[in-house]
Structures are given as C-alpha cells and as structure tokens.
Amino acid sequence: MAKFTIPAKVYVGRDSLSEAAQIFPTLGRRALIVTGPHVAKSPMMENLIKELEKHTIAYNVFPNITGEPTDKMIMEGRDCYIRTHCDFLIGIGGGSPLDSAKAIAVMLKCGGKLSDYMGVEIDADLPPIVAIPTTSGTGSEATKFTVITDSEKDIKMLLKGDCLVPDIAILNYEYTIDMPKSVTAATGLDALTHAIEAFTSKKAFCLTDTYAVSAIKRIMNYLPSAYSNGHDCMAREQMMLAAYEAGVCINNSSVTIVHGMSRPIGALFHVPHGISNAMLLKDCLGYALDGAYDRFAILGRETGAACTGDSDEVASEKFLDAVAAVIKACEVPTLRGYGINSDDFTANIAKMAHDAVASGSPGNTRKSVTEQDCIELYEQVILK
C-alpha cells in the first residue's frame, strides 16, 4: 500500500498569510526567518513581520541564503537560531531558503554534519516549519526533501524524511509577480520536470497520478504566459498551484533520471537547478521513453499534444515535442550556450555519472539506468 504525505495545513490565495498567521502562536514564541538578502528587504518580508507583530511573536531574520544553499550556510543558520533563542522556523523565498529552513531544523535536533544524513531516512522531532514560497517551481513547501551542497565534496546532498514536510505551507501567487523571467523559467521548468518524472516513476500511484497530470496541464498551458508577461495574474496563480501539486507528487512518488543527472551539473558548474533540468529534459526523457510508452502516451493525450488515435509510441513522441516547445518558449540555453566549457564538462563526466546514479533517483526510472548510460547522455547534451 502506498503512503501519501502532504503538509498538515495549506493556505491558498491573497489572504493566505494573514489567515495562517492566526495559528502561528501555537507554533512558538520566537521565529527564525530564513531567507535571502533580496526577500529580506522586500514588501513580502514587511507583510510577514507585520503579521508576526500583530500576534506578538518575536523574530530574528537570517538573510544569508545566497544562491543554492551549502552546509556552511546551514550551520550558520543553526547557530543563529540557538543564539537568539528561537523555537520555530519560517522559510520565505525560493526553494533555497525553504530547503535551508528544513536543513537547519535537522541540524538543531540531529547533530553531527549534514553529510551524515545523506541517504538516511531522517526521523526526528523537529521544530515547527512554515514554508512561504515566492517562486513557483521547487515544491519545497510540500516535500520531505531538502537539497544542500556539500562544500567539501562539491556534491548536492539529497536529504529526506517525513519530518521535513513543512507544518504549514502558504501559497500566495502575488509573491511571484516580480520574479525575473530567468527565475520564472528555471522554477517553472523544475516543476514541470517534477510532475513528469513523478508520473513516469516506478513509484507512481493513483493519487500522485492525479496531482501530476493536473500540474503538467497547468504548466504546459500557463508557463509560457507567465514567462512572457510576469503580471499575468491568472498564469502566476496557476503556476503557484502547479508547483505545489508537483511538489506533492515528488514527495510521494519521487523523481527519476533527469534530477539524478541534473544535480551534479548544478554542484560543479553552478547552473540554476531548474535550468539544468531543462537542458537535460528532452534527452533524458527520450532515453526513458521506451520503458514507459504507456505513461508518456497518457500525458500526450491529456495535454492535447496527441490524438486518441495515436499509438502510444507516437503519442509519447508528440508529448516530448510539446515539452521541447515549452522549453524553447522559455529561451533555455544549451550547456555550451550557458557558458560551460565543453572540455571542463567532459573532464567531469565520469564523476557526474557516478554521483547521479549514487543519488538513487535514476533507479526510479522505468528503465535500467547505469553509469555508462549517464556518461553517454552527458556526452550527448554537451555537443548541442
């Protein structure tokens, strides 16, 4: 029997923060707000602080999450939490601050180093966590995962455990209106990757299928609009909902080959996670296609990319073409177009392939994925 895990409380809409804040006093008396320097100075932060003050909750701001989080940032956040006597966490921003709030919670209760928990199912009584996304893509507000870079080994560590699922998720699409186009593309394509991989994963089941199909249809319809016009409120709202749905999916059925191969690129070449996913998406899914024609064909028909009369193979190919069109609409560069030196990339292929398979994600693909397969795919995408 499959287990289905989601946040205990989810607040959606323009008034979601003020509604959720009414129960903040049940979480604690002093919050550590984990964020980045941009959001720390934004109207979103001002609104959050007003709600905390309204409910007489003290707070400290830890604004040091810059770029994708590292274990060093997490330890600094942990020390800040202890030093200022906080008793719950609020992550506000993109996936990095949300992931960081979770990782800080782990370090507060579990001790040791973050790397001690890579590949281990974390089970601990963590401080309450509130997640407020300001981007539409990572799904961290819904998941039991956090991805943190090991600064010594230059690898992205995937940490997991049901205790990492936020207690409260607050989804207000207005917080995403000012996202730059590049962030809109990166996060939106990350969500699309989540949903496609979750639907085609070995671990997919009926509930994740429902969320995945809904997310994919929303993203295919609305991401190009959100990218071209960030003030399209309908597109922003639909993308916020899709990102949450896709997060629920990977929380319960997991990612597959794309994420496994994407993380090493981010760790070694500092490509934003969603963009490295998109750079790999068609090639990696093309590899996985003949192991799951029936699943990809459903997506082709559900999104309108394929007709009911198409064979599963044809419907699958049409779906991949439709995905490629969305990637093109978001102006995603190739690896070399992004500025990655092909010689440097090639020199690291063996390490990346090893790290990809070691992450466990490719093993969820409905087709065998070996290190050699990953090597060949990396060699394929760097030539483009």
mmCIF file of C-alpha atoms in Angstrom:
data_model
loop_
_atom_site.group_PDB
_atom_site.id
_atom_site.type_symbol
_atom_site.label_atom_id
_atom_site.label_comp_id
_atom_site.label_asym_id
_atom_site.label_seq_id
_atom_site.Cartn_x
_atom_site.Cartn_y
_atom_site.Cartn_z
ATOM 1 C CA MET A 1 0.000 0.000 0.000
ATOM 2 C CA ALA A 2 1.392 3.423 -0.971
ATOM 3 C CA LYS A 3 1.611 6.227 1.597
ATOM 4 C CA PHE A 4 0.528 9.780 0.737
ATOM 5 C CA THR A 5 2.097 12.636 2.729
ATOM 6 C CA ILE A 6 1.305 16.357 2.455
ATOM 7 C CA PRO A 7 1.715 19.381 4.764
ATOM 8 C CA ALA A 8 -0.690 19.434 7.714
ATOM 9 C CA LYS A 9 -2.108 22.825 6.701
ATOM 10 C CA VAL A 10 -2.067 24.608 3.338
ATOM 11 C CA TYR A 11 -3.325 28.181 2.933
ATOM 12 C CA VAL A 12 -4.014 29.391 -0.603
ATOM 13 C CA GLY A 13 -4.771 32.831 -2.013
ATOM 14 C CA ARG A 14 -4.150 36.519 -1.494
ATOM 15 C CA ASP A 15 -5.098 36.449 2.204
ATOM 16 C CA SER A 16 -3.294 33.209 2.967
ATOM 17 C CA LEU A 17 -0.567 34.778 5.134
ATOM 18 C CA SER A 18 -2.956 36.642 7.421
ATOM 19 C CA GLU A 19 -5.134 33.537 7.771
ATOM 20 C CA ALA A 20 -2.180 31.283 8.539
ATOM 21 C CA ALA A 21 -0.657 33.772 10.980
ATOM 22 C CA GLN A 22 -3.586 33.272 13.305
ATOM 23 C CA ILE A 23 -2.172 29.876 14.275
ATOM 24 C CA PHE A 24 1.482 30.956 14.460
ATOM 25 C CA PRO A 25 1.207 31.399 18.262
ATOM 26 C CA THR A 26 0.590 27.646 18.530
ATOM 27 C CA LEU A 27 3.998 27.023 16.923
ATOM 28 C CA GLY A 28 6.164 29.075 19.257
ATOM 29 C CA ARG A 29 7.061 32.490 20.641
ATOM 30 C CA ARG A 30 10.095 33.460 18.540
ATOM 31 C CA ALA A 31 10.609 32.644 14.861
ATOM 32 C CA LEU A 32 13.833 32.441 12.906
ATOM 33 C CA ILE A 33 13.002 33.768 9.450
ATOM 34 C CA VAL A 34 15.270 32.057 6.922
ATOM 35 C CA THR A 35 15.599 33.931 3.637
ATOM 36 C CA GLY A 36 17.906 35.602 1.148
ATOM 37 C CA PRO A 37 19.118 39.215 1.035
ATOM 38 C CA HIS A 38 16.627 40.289 -1.661
ATOM 39 C CA VAL A 39 13.481 38.961 0.018
ATOM 40 C CA ALA A 40 14.761 40.246 3.387
ATOM 41 C CA LYS A 41 14.260 43.805 2.081
ATOM 42 C CA SER A 42 11.002 43.186 0.205
ATOM 43 C CA PRO A 43 7.359 44.082 0.844
ATOM 44 C CA MET A 44 6.750 40.353 1.376
ATOM 45 C CA MET A 45 9.034 40.451 4.406
ATOM 46 C CA GLU A 46 7.331 43.598 5.664
ATOM 47 C CA ASN A 47 3.971 41.818 5.476
ATOM 48 C CA LEU A 48 5.312 38.798 7.317
ATOM 49 C CA ILE A 49 6.803 40.937 10.089
ATOM 50 C CA LYS A 50 3.541 42.846 10.471
ATOM 51 C CA GLU A 51 1.668 39.584 10.949
ATOM 52 C CA LEU A 52 4.199 38.332 13.493
ATOM 53 C CA GLU A 53 3.998 41.585 15.450
ATOM 54 C CA LYS A 54 0.223 41.530 15.234
ATOM 55 C CA HIS A 55 0.256 38.175 17.011
ATOM 56 C CA THR A 56 3.010 39.243 19.454
ATOM 57 C CA ILE A 57 5.552 36.789 18.084
ATOM 58 C CA ALA A 58 9.191 37.815 18.326
ATOM 59 C CA TYR A 59 11.503 37.095 15.415
ATOM 60 C CA ASN A 60 15.047 37.172 14.096
ATOM 61 C CA VAL A 61 15.945 37.284 10.426
ATOM 62 C CA PHE A 62 18.677 35.081 8.951
ATOM 63 C CA PRO A 63 19.127 36.558 5.423
ATOM 64 C CA ASN A 64 22.296 34.725 4.446
ATOM 65 C CA ILE A 65 20.962 32.160 1.968
ATOM 66 C CA THR A 66 22.658 33.268 -1.227
ATOM 67 C CA GLY A 67 22.363 31.127 -4.337
ATOM 68 C CA GLU A 68 21.920 27.422 -3.764
ATOM 69 C CA PRO A 69 22.461 26.573 -0.075
ATOM 70 C CA THR A 70 25.608 24.973 1.303
ATOM 71 C CA ASP A 71 26.244 23.097 4.513
ATOM 72 C CA LYS A 72 28.194 26.133 5.782
ATOM 73 C CA MET A 73 25.123 28.371 5.422
ATOM 74 C CA ILE A 74 23.044 25.802 7.288
ATOM 75 C CA MET A 75 25.419 25.684 10.239
ATOM 76 C CA GLU A 76 25.410 29.495 10.406
ATOM 77 C CA GLY A 77 21.605 29.412 10.464
ATOM 78 C CA ARG A 78 21.593 26.792 13.196
ATOM 79 C CA ASP A 79 23.937 28.905 15.309
ATOM 80 C CA CYS A 80 21.730 31.974 14.792
ATOM 81 C CA TYR A 81 18.634 30.014 15.895
ATOM 82 C CA ILE A 82 20.356 28.855 19.076
ATOM 83 C CA ARG A 83 21.939 32.221 19.845
ATOM 84 C CA THR A 84 18.652 34.117 19.529
ATOM 85 C CA HIS A 85 16.547 31.522 21.404
ATOM 86 C CA CYS A 86 14.089 30.840 18.583
ATOM 87 C CA ASP A 87 11.601 27.978 18.799
ATOM 88 C CA PHE A 88 10.237 27.649 15.238
ATOM 89 C CA LEU A 89 11.304 28.382 11.662
ATOM 90 C CA ILE A 90 9.803 30.319 8.779
ATOM 91 C CA GLY A 91 11.355 29.864 5.345
ATOM 92 C CA ILE A 92 10.377 32.581 2.878
ATOM 93 C CA GLY A 93 11.730 32.892 -0.647
ATOM 94 C CA GLY A 94 12.584 30.437 -3.394
ATOM 95 C CA GLY A 95 13.472 26.818 -2.902
ATOM 96 C CA SER A 96 16.845 27.639 -1.333
ATOM 97 C CA PRO A 97 15.521 29.374 1.818
ATOM 98 C CA LEU A 98 12.773 26.764 2.180
ATOM 99 C CA ASP A 99 15.265 23.916 1.858
ATOM 100 C CA SER A 100 17.573 25.731 4.260
ATOM 101 C CA ALA A 101 14.904 26.090 6.941
ATOM 102 C CA LYS A 102 14.399 22.323 6.814
ATOM 103 C CA ALA A 103 18.114 21.592 6.979
ATOM 104 C CA ILE A 104 18.593 23.985 9.898
ATOM 105 C CA ALA A 105 15.824 22.126 11.728
ATOM 106 C CA VAL A 106 17.667 18.842 11.138
ATOM 107 C CA MET A 107 20.935 20.232 12.494
ATOM 108 C CA LEU A 108 19.179 21.575 15.569
ATOM 109 C CA LYS A 109 17.900 18.154 16.570
ATOM 110 C CA CYS A 110 20.197 15.587 14.992
ATOM 111 C CA GLY A 111 23.699 16.951 15.459
ATOM 112 C CA GLY A 112 26.809 15.931 13.577
ATOM 113 C CA LYS A 113 27.272 17.066 9.969
ATOM 114 C CA LEU A 114 24.647 17.295 7.244
ATOM 115 C CA SER A 115 26.612 14.786 5.191
ATOM 116 C CA ASP A 116 25.926 12.205 7.917
ATOM 117 C CA TYR A 117 22.298 12.137 6.766
ATOM 118 C CA MET A 118 22.730 11.729 3.030
ATOM 119 C CA GLY A 119 20.918 8.541 2.030
ATOM 120 C CA VAL A 120 19.444 8.127 5.524
ATOM 121 C CA GLU A 121 15.747 8.374 6.338
ATOM 122 C CA ILE A 122 15.715 11.195 8.888
ATOM 123 C CA ASP A 123 13.334 10.655 11.802
ATOM 124 C CA ALA A 124 13.390 13.359 14.467
ATOM 125 C CA ASP A 125 11.100 15.675 16.398
ATOM 126 C CA LEU A 126 11.950 18.873 14.528
ATOM 127 C CA PRO A 127 10.897 22.429 15.406
ATOM 128 C CA PRO A 128 7.781 23.578 13.511
ATOM 129 C CA ILE A 129 8.465 24.759 9.970
ATOM 130 C CA VAL A 130 6.418 27.286 7.968
ATOM 131 C CA ALA A 131 7.124 27.475 4.221
ATOM 132 C CA ILE A 132 6.238 30.582 2.182
ATOM 133 C CA PRO A 133 7.371 30.203 -1.435
ATOM 134 C CA THR A 134 7.974 33.306 -3.545
ATOM 135 C CA THR A 135 8.699 31.291 -6.685
ATOM 136 C CA SER A 136 6.644 28.643 -8.478
ATOM 137 C CA GLY A 137 8.707 25.573 -9.026
ATOM 138 C CA THR A 138 10.736 23.826 -6.372
ATOM 139 C CA GLY A 139 7.743 22.453 -4.473
ATOM 140 C CA SER A 140 9.805 22.502 -1.270
ATOM 141 C CA GLU A 141 6.731 23.758 0.566
ATOM 142 C CA ALA A 142 5.192 20.320 0.041
ATOM 143 C CA THR A 143 8.090 17.905 0.255
ATOM 144 C CA LYS A 144 10.065 15.780 2.686
ATOM 145 C CA PHE A 145 13.285 16.628 0.838
ATOM 146 C CA THR A 146 15.996 19.241 1.099
ATOM 147 C CA VAL A 147 18.957 19.632 -1.265
ATOM 148 C CA ILE A 148 22.126 21.119 0.207
ATOM 149 C CA THR A 149 25.590 21.330 -1.351
ATOM 150 C CA ASP A 150 28.428 19.593 0.473
ATOM 151 C CA SER A 151 31.098 22.293 0.177
ATOM 152 C CA GLU A 152 33.958 19.838 0.697
ATOM 153 C CA LYS A 153 32.948 17.228 -1.889
ATOM 154 C CA ASP A 154 31.167 19.510 -4.396
ATOM 155 C CA ILE A 155 28.065 17.325 -4.466
ATOM 156 C CA LYS A 156 24.427 18.113 -3.873
ATOM 157 C CA MET A 157 23.144 16.094 -0.947
ATOM 158 C CA LEU A 158 19.546 14.934 -1.090
ATOM 159 C CA LEU A 159 18.279 14.630 2.480
ATOM 160 C CA LYS A 160 14.863 13.174 3.223
ATOM 161 C CA GLY A 161 12.405 12.249 5.933
ATOM 162 C CA ASP A 162 8.701 12.743 6.621
ATOM 163 C CA CYS A 163 9.642 15.070 9.484
ATOM 164 C CA LEU A 164 10.932 17.557 6.866
ATOM 165 C CA VAL A 165 7.457 18.174 5.417
ATOM 166 C CA PRO A 166 6.536 21.726 6.495
ATOM 167 C CA ASP A 167 3.802 22.053 9.079
ATOM 168 C CA ILE A 168 2.269 24.976 7.184
ATOM 169 C CA ALA A 169 2.507 25.946 3.508
ATOM 170 C CA ILE A 170 1.358 29.426 2.465
ATOM 171 C CA LEU A 171 0.643 29.882 -1.260
ATOM 172 C CA ASN A 172 0.095 33.459 -2.395
ATOM 173 C CA TYR A 173 0.703 33.923 -6.118
ATOM 174 C CA GLU A 174 1.119 37.687 -5.627
ATOM 175 C CA TYR A 175 4.523 36.956 -4.106
ATOM 176 C CA THR A 176 5.669 35.662 -7.506
ATOM 177 C CA ILE A 177 4.617 38.639 -9.630
ATOM 178 C CA ASP A 178 8.036 40.300 -9.574
ATOM 179 C CA MET A 179 10.025 37.160 -10.369
ATOM 180 C CA PRO A 180 12.552 37.836 -13.140
ATOM 181 C CA LYS A 181 11.987 35.973 -16.395
ATOM 182 C CA SER A 182 15.038 33.794 -15.781
ATOM 183 C CA VAL A 183 13.695 32.666 -12.393
ATOM 184 C CA THR A 184 10.207 32.139 -13.823
ATOM 185 C CA ALA A 185 11.698 29.818 -16.436
ATOM 186 C CA ALA A 186 14.010 27.956 -14.057
ATOM 187 C CA THR A 187 11.411 27.322 -11.363
ATOM 188 C CA GLY A 188 8.556 26.597 -13.747
ATOM 189 C CA LEU A 189 10.585 24.056 -15.689
ATOM 190 C CA ASP A 190 11.703 22.490 -12.414
ATOM 191 C CA ALA A 191 8.031 21.980 -11.522
ATOM 192 C CA LEU A 192 7.336 20.521 -14.966
ATOM 193 C CA THR A 193 10.228 18.102 -14.504
ATOM 194 C CA HIS A 194 8.932 17.120 -11.074
ATOM 195 C CA ALA A 195 5.485 16.318 -12.398
ATOM 196 C CA ILE A 196 6.627 14.394 -15.482
ATOM 197 C CA GLU A 197 9.150 12.350 -13.529
ATOM 198 C CA ALA A 198 6.665 11.630 -10.738
ATOM 199 C CA PHE A 199 4.101 10.376 -13.256
ATOM 200 C CA THR A 200 6.599 8.144 -15.031
ATOM 201 C CA SER A 201 8.388 6.950 -11.872
ATOM 202 C CA LYS A 202 8.241 3.340 -10.749
ATOM 203 C CA LYS A 203 6.734 4.652 -7.515
ATOM 204 C CA ALA A 204 3.781 6.468 -9.113
ATOM 205 C CA PHE A 205 0.281 5.519 -7.964
ATOM 206 C CA CYS A 206 -3.284 6.766 -8.324
ATOM 207 C CA LEU A 207 -3.093 9.844 -6.068
ATOM 208 C CA THR A 208 0.229 11.075 -7.420
ATOM 209 C CA ASP A 209 -1.056 10.493 -10.953
ATOM 210 C CA THR A 210 -3.964 12.859 -10.288
ATOM 211 C CA TYR A 211 -1.710 15.619 -8.985
ATOM 212 C CA ALA A 212 0.907 15.084 -11.704
ATOM 213 C CA VAL A 213 -1.480 15.285 -14.659
ATOM 214 C CA SER A 214 -3.089 18.410 -13.204
ATOM 215 C CA ALA A 215 0.305 20.064 -12.681
ATOM 216 C CA ILE A 216 1.576 19.188 -16.161
ATOM 217 C CA LYS A 217 -1.542 20.556 -17.846
ATOM 218 C CA ARG A 218 -1.357 23.804 -15.869
ATOM 219 C CA ILE A 219 2.344 24.281 -16.602
ATOM 220 C CA MET A 220 2.133 23.473 -20.311
ATOM 221 C CA ASN A 221 -0.742 25.951 -20.618
ATOM 222 C CA TYR A 222 0.477 28.773 -18.383
ATOM 223 C CA LEU A 223 4.280 28.776 -18.079
ATOM 224 C CA PRO A 224 4.875 30.431 -21.484
ATOM 225 C CA SER A 225 2.395 33.163 -20.496
ATOM 226 C CA ALA A 226 3.969 33.684 -17.063
ATOM 227 C CA TYR A 227 7.369 33.884 -18.733
ATOM 228 C CA SER A 228 6.361 36.394 -21.382
ATOM 229 C CA ASN A 229 4.211 38.526 -19.049
ATOM 230 C CA GLY A 230 5.038 38.272 -15.371
ATOM 231 C CA HIS A 231 1.999 40.377 -14.450
ATOM 232 C CA ASP A 232 -0.434 37.850 -15.903
ATOM 233 C CA CYS A 233 -2.176 37.079 -12.603
ATOM 234 C CA MET A 234 -4.032 34.042 -13.932
ATOM 235 C CA ALA A 235 -0.788 32.498 -15.182
ATOM 236 C CA ARG A 236 1.002 33.275 -11.909
ATOM 237 C CA GLU A 237 -1.800 31.752 -9.839
ATOM 238 C CA GLN A 238 -1.935 28.612 -11.963
ATOM 239 C CA MET A 239 1.835 28.190 -11.751
ATOM 240 C CA MET A 240 1.798 28.555 -7.965
ATOM 241 C CA LEU A 241 -0.815 25.804 -7.722
ATOM 242 C CA ALA A 242 1.045 23.617 -10.218
ATOM 243 C CA ALA A 243 4.315 23.947 -8.318
ATOM 244 C CA TYR A 244 2.606 22.778 -5.128
ATOM 245 C CA GLU A 245 0.923 19.882 -6.958
ATOM 246 C CA ALA A 246 4.238 18.836 -8.479
ATOM 247 C CA GLY A 247 5.868 19.030 -5.061
ATOM 248 C CA VAL A 248 3.199 16.740 -3.640
ATOM 249 C CA CYS A 249 3.965 14.342 -6.491
ATOM 250 C CA ILE A 250 7.689 14.013 -5.885
ATOM 251 C CA ASN A 251 7.061 13.818 -2.162
ATOM 252 C CA ASN A 252 5.136 10.625 -2.724
ATOM 253 C CA SER A 253 6.451 9.033 -5.923
ATOM 254 C CA SER A 254 9.900 10.590 -6.428
ATOM 255 C CA VAL A 255 11.972 11.960 -9.298
ATOM 256 C CA THR A 256 13.928 9.873 -11.796
ATOM 257 C CA ILE A 257 16.804 10.199 -14.276
ATOM 258 C CA VAL A 258 16.592 13.947 -15.017
ATOM 259 C CA HIS A 259 17.064 15.079 -11.436
ATOM 260 C CA GLY A 260 19.725 12.469 -10.838
ATOM 261 C CA MET A 261 21.794 13.815 -13.725
ATOM 262 C CA SER A 262 20.927 17.467 -13.133
ATOM 263 C CA ARG A 263 22.185 17.792 -9.556
ATOM 264 C CA PRO A 264 25.876 17.162 -10.396
ATOM 265 C CA ILE A 265 25.744 19.866 -13.083
ATOM 266 C CA GLY A 266 24.418 22.331 -10.534
ATOM 267 C CA ALA A 267 27.002 21.367 -7.943
ATOM 268 C CA LEU A 268 30.019 21.549 -10.277
ATOM 269 C CA PHE A 269 29.015 24.279 -12.742
ATOM 270 C CA HIS A 270 26.556 26.324 -10.669
ATOM 271 C CA VAL A 271 23.743 26.192 -13.183
ATOM 272 C CA PRO A 272 20.350 27.007 -11.600
ATOM 273 C CA HIS A 273 18.630 23.717 -10.813
ATOM 274 C CA GLY A 274 15.559 24.218 -12.988
ATOM 275 C CA ILE A 275 17.659 25.292 -15.958
ATOM 276 C CA SER A 276 19.958 22.271 -15.719
ATOM 277 C CA ASN A 277 16.824 20.111 -15.579
ATOM 278 C CA ALA A 278 15.523 21.774 -18.724
ATOM 279 C CA MET A 279 18.858 21.366 -20.519
ATOM 280 C CA LEU A 280 18.644 17.622 -19.923
ATOM 281 C CA LEU A 281 14.896 17.135 -20.115
ATOM 282 C CA LYS A 282 14.275 16.019 -23.673
ATOM 283 C CA ASP A 283 17.408 13.854 -23.936
ATOM 284 C CA CYS A 284 16.866 12.113 -20.597
ATOM 285 C CA LEU A 285 13.148 11.587 -21.146
ATOM 286 C CA GLY A 286 13.922 10.429 -24.662
ATOM 287 C CA TYR A 287 16.148 7.754 -23.135
ATOM 288 C CA ALA A 288 13.411 6.735 -20.671
ATOM 289 C CA LEU A 289 10.639 6.775 -23.267
ATOM 290 C CA ASP A 290 10.637 3.165 -24.443
ATOM 291 C CA GLY A 291 10.465 1.954 -20.848
ATOM 292 C CA ALA A 292 7.168 3.763 -20.272
ATOM 293 C CA TYR A 293 5.422 4.439 -23.576
ATOM 294 C CA ASP A 294 2.059 3.877 -21.910
ATOM 295 C CA ARG A 295 2.714 6.545 -19.256
ATOM 296 C CA PHE A 296 4.136 9.150 -21.628
ATOM 297 C CA ALA A 297 1.282 8.499 -24.057
ATOM 298 C CA ILE A 298 -1.264 9.375 -21.362
ATOM 299 C CA LEU A 299 0.484 12.709 -20.889
ATOM 300 C CA GLY A 300 0.455 13.296 -24.629
ATOM 301 C CA ARG A 301 -3.298 12.758 -24.791
ATOM 302 C CA GLU A 302 -4.123 14.603 -21.550
ATOM 303 C CA THR A 303 -2.240 17.718 -22.655
ATOM 304 C CA GLY A 304 -3.722 17.672 -26.145
ATOM 305 C CA ALA A 305 -0.346 17.129 -27.773
ATOM 306 C CA ALA A 306 -1.520 13.775 -29.139
ATOM 307 C CA CYS A 307 -4.792 12.418 -30.507
ATOM 308 C CA THR A 308 -6.747 9.469 -29.152
ATOM 309 C CA GLY A 309 -5.999 7.566 -32.354
ATOM 310 C CA ASP A 310 -2.218 7.883 -31.983
ATOM 311 C CA SER A 311 -0.282 4.818 -30.907
ATOM 312 C CA ASP A 312 1.402 5.013 -27.523
ATOM 313 C CA GLU A 313 4.781 5.464 -29.187
ATOM 314 C CA VAL A 314 3.562 8.298 -31.417
ATOM 315 C CA ALA A 315 1.674 9.966 -28.547
ATOM 316 C CA SER A 316 4.807 9.787 -26.396
ATOM 317 C CA GLU A 317 6.961 11.400 -29.056
ATOM 318 C CA LYS A 318 4.389 14.152 -29.576
ATOM 319 C CA PHE A 319 4.394 14.846 -25.845
ATOM 320 C CA LEU A 320 8.179 15.226 -25.817
ATOM 321 C CA ASP A 321 7.923 17.615 -28.755
ATOM 322 C CA ALA A 322 5.374 19.683 -26.811
ATOM 323 C CA VAL A 323 7.705 19.752 -23.791
ATOM 324 C CA ALA A 324 10.549 20.895 -26.055
ATOM 325 C CA ALA A 325 8.309 23.722 -27.318
ATOM 326 C CA VAL A 326 7.740 24.956 -23.767
ATOM 327 C CA ILE A 327 11.483 24.854 -23.103
ATOM 328 C CA LYS A 328 12.085 26.836 -26.292
ATOM 329 C CA ALA A 329 9.418 29.385 -25.313
ATOM 330 C CA CYS A 330 11.334 29.917 -22.056
ATOM 331 C CA GLU A 331 14.564 30.549 -24.018
ATOM 332 C CA VAL A 332 16.607 27.922 -22.207
ATOM 333 C CA PRO A 333 20.205 27.818 -23.491
ATOM 334 C CA THR A 334 22.239 24.713 -24.167
ATOM 335 C CA LEU A 335 25.043 23.837 -21.758
ATOM 336 C CA ARG A 336 27.598 25.474 -24.039
ATOM 337 C CA GLY A 337 25.242 28.365 -24.692
ATOM 338 C CA TYR A 338 25.146 28.932 -20.942
ATOM 339 C CA GLY A 339 28.922 29.311 -20.990
ATOM 340 C CA ILE A 340 30.080 25.903 -19.779
ATOM 341 C CA ASN A 341 33.422 24.929 -21.272
ATOM 342 C CA SER A 342 32.991 21.625 -23.071
ATOM 343 C CA ASP A 343 36.461 20.377 -22.071
ATOM 344 C CA ASP A 344 35.799 21.104 -18.392
ATOM 345 C CA PHE A 345 32.418 19.414 -18.635
ATOM 346 C CA THR A 346 33.832 16.360 -20.386
ATOM 347 C CA ALA A 347 36.570 16.031 -17.764
ATOM 348 C CA ASN A 348 33.902 15.743 -15.069
ATOM 349 C CA ILE A 349 31.508 13.376 -16.843
ATOM 350 C CA ALA A 350 32.668 10.227 -15.055
ATOM 351 C CA LYS A 351 32.264 11.872 -11.628
ATOM 352 C CA MET A 352 28.863 13.293 -12.544
ATOM 353 C CA ALA A 353 27.632 9.939 -13.813
ATOM 354 C CA HIS A 354 28.775 8.253 -10.605
ATOM 355 C CA ASP A 355 27.121 10.916 -8.421
ATOM 356 C CA ALA A 356 23.921 10.758 -10.478
ATOM 357 C CA VAL A 357 23.475 7.013 -10.026
ATOM 358 C CA ALA A 358 24.596 7.171 -6.380
ATOM 359 C CA SER A 359 21.795 9.660 -5.632
ATOM 360 C CA GLY A 360 19.253 6.888 -6.216
ATOM 361 C CA SER A 361 16.947 8.996 -8.373
ATOM 362 C CA PRO A 362 17.761 7.310 -11.725
ATOM 363 C CA GLY A 363 16.815 3.987 -10.131
ATOM 364 C CA ASN A 364 13.177 5.133 -10.073
ATOM 365 C CA THR A 365 13.101 5.298 -13.886
ATOM 366 C CA ARG A 366 11.008 2.611 -15.584
ATOM 367 C CA LYS A 367 14.108 1.505 -17.432
ATOM 368 C CA SER A 368 17.538 0.486 -16.208
ATOM 369 C CA VAL A 369 19.958 3.425 -15.873
ATOM 370 C CA THR A 370 23.667 2.679 -15.465
ATOM 371 C CA GLU A 371 26.652 4.977 -15.049
ATOM 372 C CA GLN A 372 27.548 4.247 -18.666
ATOM 373 C CA ASP A 373 24.077 5.361 -19.780
ATOM 374 C CA CYS A 374 24.561 8.624 -17.891
ATOM 375 C CA ILE A 375 28.011 9.093 -19.421
ATOM 376 C CA GLU A 376 26.562 8.739 -22.913
ATOM 377 C CA LEU A 377 23.742 11.167 -22.173
ATOM 378 C CA TYR A 378 26.165 13.756 -20.755
ATOM 379 C CA GLU A 379 28.313 13.359 -23.868
ATOM 380 C CA GLN A 380 25.198 13.855 -25.989
ATOM 381 C CA VAL A 381 23.987 17.066 -24.345
ATOM 382 C CA ILE A 382 27.377 18.833 -24.235
ATOM 383 C CA LEU A 383 27.599 18.577 -28.034
ATOM 384 C CA LYS A 384 24.479 20.720 -28.529
#
